[in-house]
Amino acid sequence: MQAVTVRRMQDTTLTTRKSDPLEFSKSWVDAQPKARGGDELQCLAEALYFEARGETVKGQFAVAEVILNRVQSDRFPSSACGVINQGTGKKYQCQFTYTCDGHKEVISEPRAYERVSKVARAALDGVAPELTEGATHYHTTAVNPRWSRVYTKTAAIGVHVFYRHTWRTASN
């Protein structure tokens, strides 16, 4: 199952020059070829656009990492589109607010969308190093959700704070 998910997410791989290592900069992203791929790329790029387009490049990679960590977890759907759209249709009961806040999603900044699409492609291709220590949740610094008190904080990058499940063993 995991191999099928990985193949589906890597419809088209990003071609980078071996002498051109990843940099968390707009200039590195801009130098990458146009992002190509299927539904998984589209879903991830859209999520990055609405969730993190104003974030640093490193912050965008971190948000993408959370989504992909969820894909790999048994606790969430096994595709980026499934993870992103989980709970959609129930106002404010979704995983990603932009999918259920009642506002139409309009991509009004094509340059920003092109950039986050390249970040999404690179993230799907596994180009970036791990940034969030296995995080499956995040929020902006503007809010303090209840669930953040029960998860383990793993990183703070830009305006996002990242968390993973706190695993407990049975107590006697």
PDB file of C-alpha atoms in Angstrom:
ATOM      1  CA  MET A   1       0.000   0.000   0.000  1.00  0.00           C
ATOM      2  CA  GLN A   2       2.764   2.457   0.936  1.00  0.00           C
ATOM      3  CA  ALA A   3       4.613   1.796  -2.345  1.00  0.00           C
ATOM      4  CA  VAL A   4       1.427   2.545  -4.317  1.00  0.00           C
ATOM      5  CA  THR A   5       0.966   5.826  -2.419  1.00  0.00           C
ATOM      6  CA  VAL A   6       4.567   6.855  -3.049  1.00  0.00           C
ATOM      7  CA  ARG A   7       4.288   6.033  -6.772  1.00  0.00           C
ATOM      8  CA  ARG A   8       1.016   7.974  -7.042  1.00  0.00           C
ATOM      9  CA  MET A   9       2.535  11.016  -5.344  1.00  0.00           C
ATOM     10  CA  GLN A  10       5.607  10.936  -7.579  1.00  0.00           C
ATOM     11  CA  ASP A  11       3.749  11.177 -10.904  1.00  0.00           C
ATOM     12  CA  THR A  12       6.581  13.287 -12.261  1.00  0.00           C
ATOM     13  CA  THR A  13       9.795  13.870 -10.394  1.00  0.00           C
ATOM     14  CA  LEU A  14      11.602  17.149 -10.023  1.00  0.00           C
ATOM     15  CA  THR A  15      14.820  17.321 -11.974  1.00  0.00           C
ATOM     16  CA  THR A  16      17.532  19.091 -10.052  1.00  0.00           C
ATOM     17  CA  ARG A  17      21.184  19.376 -10.881  1.00  0.00           C
ATOM     18  CA  LYS A  18      23.418  17.477  -8.470  1.00  0.00           C
ATOM     19  CA  SER A  19      25.489  20.642  -8.073  1.00  0.00           C
ATOM     20  CA  ASP A  20      22.347  22.589  -7.127  1.00  0.00           C
ATOM     21  CA  PRO A  21      21.512  21.511  -3.549  1.00  0.00           C
ATOM     22  CA  LEU A  22      18.274  22.607  -1.967  1.00  0.00           C
ATOM     23  CA  GLU A  23      18.293  26.048  -0.413  1.00  0.00           C
ATOM     24  CA  PHE A  24      15.352  27.404   1.516  1.00  0.00           C
ATOM     25  CA  SER A  25      15.237  30.521  -0.640  1.00  0.00           C
ATOM     26  CA  LYS A  26      12.952  32.026  -3.253  1.00  0.00           C
ATOM     27  CA  SER A  27      15.864  32.115  -5.700  1.00  0.00           C
ATOM     28  CA  TRP A  28      16.336  28.332  -5.358  1.00  0.00           C
ATOM     29  CA  VAL A  29      12.610  27.722  -5.838  1.00  0.00           C
ATOM     30  CA  ASP A  30      12.453  30.101  -8.819  1.00  0.00           C
ATOM     31  CA  ALA A  31      15.358  28.254 -10.484  1.00  0.00           C
ATOM     32  CA  GLN A  32      13.476  24.933 -10.395  1.00  0.00           C
ATOM     33  CA  PRO A  33      11.609  23.682 -13.451  1.00  0.00           C
ATOM     34  CA  LYS A  34       7.857  24.184 -13.679  1.00  0.00           C
ATOM     35  CA  ALA A  35       6.121  21.750 -11.343  1.00  0.00           C
ATOM     36  CA  ARG A  36       4.354  18.924 -13.127  1.00  0.00           C
ATOM     37  CA  GLY A  37       2.289  16.115 -11.692  1.00  0.00           C
ATOM     38  CA  GLY A  38      -1.164  14.793 -11.029  1.00  0.00           C
ATOM     39  CA  ASP A  39      -3.840  15.293  -8.410  1.00  0.00           C
ATOM     40  CA  GLU A  40      -1.496  14.817  -5.455  1.00  0.00           C
ATOM     41  CA  LEU A  41       0.704  17.681  -6.628  1.00  0.00           C
ATOM     42  CA  GLN A  42      -2.343  19.866  -7.250  1.00  0.00           C
ATOM     43  CA  CYS A  43      -3.811  19.173  -3.798  1.00  0.00           C
ATOM     44  CA  LEU A  44      -0.513  19.796  -2.011  1.00  0.00           C
ATOM     45  CA  ALA A  45       0.201  22.978  -3.986  1.00  0.00           C
ATOM     46  CA  GLU A  46      -3.287  24.305  -3.237  1.00  0.00           C
ATOM     47  CA  ALA A  47      -2.868  23.557   0.478  1.00  0.00           C
ATOM     48  CA  LEU A  48       0.495  25.328   0.545  1.00  0.00           C
ATOM     49  CA  TYR A  49      -0.987  28.301  -1.281  1.00  0.00           C
ATOM     50  CA  PHE A  50      -3.863  28.750   1.153  1.00  0.00           C
ATOM     51  CA  GLU A  51      -2.038  27.658   4.309  1.00  0.00           C
ATOM     52  CA  ALA A  52       1.509  28.961   3.834  1.00  0.00           C
ATOM     53  CA  ARG A  53       2.039  31.190   0.792  1.00  0.00           C
ATOM     54  CA  GLY A  54       3.110  34.108   3.032  1.00  0.00           C
ATOM     55  CA  GLU A  55       5.497  31.881   4.982  1.00  0.00           C
ATOM     56  CA  THR A  56       9.215  31.563   4.274  1.00  0.00           C
ATOM     57  CA  VAL A  57      10.284  28.838   1.835  1.00  0.00           C
ATOM     58  CA  LYS A  58      11.483  26.787   4.804  1.00  0.00           C
ATOM     59  CA  GLY A  59       8.078  27.267   6.435  1.00  0.00           C
ATOM     60  CA  GLN A  60       6.341  26.128   3.262  1.00  0.00           C
ATOM     61  CA  PHE A  61       8.466  22.975   3.184  1.00  0.00           C
ATOM     62  CA  ALA A  62       7.607  22.370   6.850  1.00  0.00           C
ATOM     63  CA  VAL A  63       3.852  22.617   6.173  1.00  0.00           C
ATOM     64  CA  ALA A  64       4.254  20.247   3.208  1.00  0.00           C
ATOM     65  CA  GLU A  65       6.168  17.868   5.475  1.00  0.00           C
ATOM     66  CA  VAL A  66       3.282  17.766   7.961  1.00  0.00           C
ATOM     67  CA  ILE A  67       0.837  16.852   5.212  1.00  0.00           C
ATOM     68  CA  LEU A  68       3.154  14.134   3.903  1.00  0.00           C
ATOM     69  CA  ASN A  69       3.770  12.846   7.450  1.00  0.00           C
ATOM     70  CA  ARG A  70       0.015  12.428   7.749  1.00  0.00           C
ATOM     71  CA  VAL A  71      -0.068  10.498   4.467  1.00  0.00           C
ATOM     72  CA  GLN A  72       2.451   8.053   5.960  1.00  0.00           C
ATOM     73  CA  SER A  73       0.503   7.721   9.247  1.00  0.00           C
ATOM     74  CA  ASP A  74      -2.199   5.111   9.795  1.00  0.00           C
ATOM     75  CA  ARG A  75      -4.219   7.804  11.625  1.00  0.00           C
ATOM     76  CA  PHE A  76      -4.961   9.747   8.425  1.00  0.00           C
ATOM     77  CA  PRO A  77      -5.968   9.082   4.807  1.00  0.00           C
ATOM     78  CA  SER A  78      -3.235   7.593   2.609  1.00  0.00           C
ATOM     79  CA  SER A  79      -3.052  10.367   0.007  1.00  0.00           C
ATOM     80  CA  ALA A  80      -2.271  14.073   0.105  1.00  0.00           C
ATOM     81  CA  CYS A  81      -5.709  14.876  -1.328  1.00  0.00           C
ATOM     82  CA  GLY A  82      -7.352  12.650   1.281  1.00  0.00           C
ATOM     83  CA  VAL A  83      -5.430  14.273   4.133  1.00  0.00           C
ATOM     84  CA  ILE A  84      -6.108  17.810   2.928  1.00  0.00           C
ATOM     85  CA  ASN A  85      -9.814  17.246   2.337  1.00  0.00           C
ATOM     86  CA  GLN A  86     -10.481  15.209   5.484  1.00  0.00           C
ATOM     87  CA  GLY A  87     -13.631  16.603   7.104  1.00  0.00           C
ATOM     88  CA  THR A  88     -14.355  19.014   4.254  1.00  0.00           C
ATOM     89  CA  GLY A  89     -18.037  19.850   3.993  1.00  0.00           C
ATOM     90  CA  LYS A  90     -18.530  20.263   7.734  1.00  0.00           C
ATOM     91  CA  LYS A  91     -17.993  23.896   8.658  1.00  0.00           C
ATOM     92  CA  TYR A  92     -14.847  24.227  10.788  1.00  0.00           C
ATOM     93  CA  GLN A  93     -14.641  20.466  11.353  1.00  0.00           C
ATOM     94  CA  CYS A  94     -11.988  19.890   8.725  1.00  0.00           C
ATOM     95  CA  GLN A  95      -8.249  19.470   9.087  1.00  0.00           C
ATOM     96  CA  PHE A  96      -7.335  22.511   6.984  1.00  0.00           C
ATOM     97  CA  THR A  97      -9.577  25.515   7.577  1.00  0.00           C
ATOM     98  CA  TYR A  98      -9.486  26.814   4.021  1.00  0.00           C
ATOM     99  CA  THR A  99     -11.377  23.684   2.879  1.00  0.00           C
ATOM    100  CA  CYS A 100     -14.383  24.314   5.152  1.00  0.00           C
ATOM    101  CA  ASP A 101     -14.515  27.999   6.069  1.00  0.00           C
ATOM    102  CA  GLY A 102     -17.298  28.735   3.592  1.00  0.00           C
ATOM    103  CA  HIS A 103     -15.114  30.961   1.405  1.00  0.00           C
ATOM    104  CA  LYS A 104     -14.462  30.108  -2.219  1.00  0.00           C
ATOM    105  CA  GLU A 105     -10.826  29.234  -2.852  1.00  0.00           C
ATOM    106  CA  VAL A 106      -9.492  31.631  -5.475  1.00  0.00           C
ATOM    107  CA  ILE A 107      -5.863  31.632  -6.505  1.00  0.00           C
ATOM    108  CA  SER A 108      -5.342  35.336  -7.065  1.00  0.00           C
ATOM    109  CA  GLU A 109      -1.531  35.371  -6.879  1.00  0.00           C
ATOM    110  CA  PRO A 110      -0.271  33.218  -9.779  1.00  0.00           C
ATOM    111  CA  ARG A 111       3.419  33.838  -8.970  1.00  0.00           C
ATOM    112  CA  ALA A 112       2.923  32.646  -5.386  1.00  0.00           C
ATOM    113  CA  TYR A 113       1.046  29.598  -6.658  1.00  0.00           C
ATOM    114  CA  GLU A 114       3.860  28.781  -9.094  1.00  0.00           C
ATOM    115  CA  ARG A 115       6.364  28.924  -6.224  1.00  0.00           C
ATOM    116  CA  VAL A 116       4.363  26.765  -3.823  1.00  0.00           C
ATOM    117  CA  SER A 117       3.785  24.285  -6.660  1.00  0.00           C
ATOM    118  CA  LYS A 118       7.555  23.913  -6.985  1.00  0.00           C
ATOM    119  CA  VAL A 119       7.853  23.476  -3.221  1.00  0.00           C
ATOM    120  CA  ALA A 120       5.104  20.845  -3.358  1.00  0.00           C
ATOM    121  CA  ARG A 121       6.902  19.003  -6.174  1.00  0.00           C
ATOM    122  CA  ALA A 122      10.198  19.035  -4.285  1.00  0.00           C
ATOM    123  CA  ALA A 123       8.485  17.854  -1.085  1.00  0.00           C
ATOM    124  CA  LEU A 124       6.753  14.999  -2.908  1.00  0.00           C
ATOM    125  CA  ASP A 125      10.107  14.033  -4.400  1.00  0.00           C
ATOM    126  CA  GLY A 126      11.731  13.941  -0.957  1.00  0.00           C
ATOM    127  CA  VAL A 127      14.270  16.635  -1.813  1.00  0.00           C
ATOM    128  CA  ALA A 128      14.059  18.505   1.517  1.00  0.00           C
ATOM    129  CA  PRO A 129      15.588  17.354   4.802  1.00  0.00           C
ATOM    130  CA  GLU A 130      13.260  16.659   7.725  1.00  0.00           C
ATOM    131  CA  LEU A 131      12.362  19.910   9.464  1.00  0.00           C
ATOM    132  CA  THR A 132       9.597  19.071  11.955  1.00  0.00           C
ATOM    133  CA  GLU A 133      10.708  15.849  13.711  1.00  0.00           C
ATOM    134  CA  GLY A 134       7.707  13.893  12.496  1.00  0.00           C
ATOM    135  CA  ALA A 135       5.062  16.559  13.080  1.00  0.00           C
ATOM    136  CA  THR A 136       1.511  15.758  12.028  1.00  0.00           C
ATOM    137  CA  HIS A 137      -0.088  18.982  13.270  1.00  0.00           C
ATOM    138  CA  TYR A 138       0.648  22.700  13.155  1.00  0.00           C
ATOM    139  CA  HIS A 139      -0.965  26.039  13.846  1.00  0.00           C
ATOM    140  CA  THR A 140      -0.003  29.665  13.399  1.00  0.00           C
ATOM    141  CA  THR A 141       1.326  31.706  16.279  1.00  0.00           C
ATOM    142  CA  ALA A 142      -1.880  33.781  16.094  1.00  0.00           C
ATOM    143  CA  VAL A 143      -3.904  30.985  17.717  1.00  0.00           C
ATOM    144  CA  ASN A 144      -3.511  28.574  20.617  1.00  0.00           C
ATOM    145  CA  PRO A 145      -5.723  25.541  19.941  1.00  0.00           C
ATOM    146  CA  ARG A 146      -6.714  23.216  22.755  1.00  0.00           C
ATOM    147  CA  TRP A 147      -5.139  20.205  21.077  1.00  0.00           C
ATOM    148  CA  SER A 148      -1.681  21.847  21.210  1.00  0.00           C
ATOM    149  CA  ARG A 149      -1.517  21.102  24.949  1.00  0.00           C
ATOM    150  CA  VAL A 150      -1.722  17.340  24.434  1.00  0.00           C
ATOM    151  CA  TYR A 151       0.794  16.951  21.585  1.00  0.00           C
ATOM    152  CA  THR A 152       4.569  17.218  21.679  1.00  0.00           C
ATOM    153  CA  LYS A 153       5.919  20.472  20.237  1.00  0.00           C
ATOM    154  CA  THR A 154       8.660  19.676  17.735  1.00  0.00           C
ATOM    155  CA  ALA A 155       9.518  22.919  15.955  1.00  0.00           C
ATOM    156  CA  ALA A 156       8.656  26.550  15.387  1.00  0.00           C
ATOM    157  CA  ILE A 157       9.371  27.808  11.875  1.00  0.00           C
ATOM    158  CA  GLY A 158       8.254  31.235  10.781  1.00  0.00           C
ATOM    159  CA  VAL A 159       4.704  31.824  12.000  1.00  0.00           C
ATOM    160  CA  HIS A 160       3.896  28.118  12.448  1.00  0.00           C
ATOM    161  CA  VAL A 161       4.354  25.841  15.448  1.00  0.00           C
ATOM    162  CA  PHE A 162       4.616  22.095  14.775  1.00  0.00           C
ATOM    163  CA  TYR A 163       3.555  19.085  16.859  1.00  0.00           C
ATOM    164  CA  ARG A 164       3.435  15.306  16.752  1.00  0.00           C
ATOM    165  CA  HIS A 165       1.294  12.872  18.704  1.00  0.00           C
ATOM    166  CA  THR A 166       2.388  12.196  22.242  1.00  0.00           C
ATOM    167  CA  TRP A 167       2.564   8.433  22.433  1.00  0.00           C
ATOM    168  CA  ARG A 168       1.816   6.871  25.781  1.00  0.00           C
ATOM    169  CA  THR A 169       2.162   3.325  26.930  1.00  0.00           C
ATOM    170  CA  ALA A 170      -0.346   1.644  29.162  1.00  0.00           C
ATOM    171  CA  SER A 171       0.198   2.421  32.812  1.00  0.00           C
ATOM    172  CA  ASN A 172      -0.195  -0.074  35.632  1.00  0.00           C
TER     173      ASN A 172
END
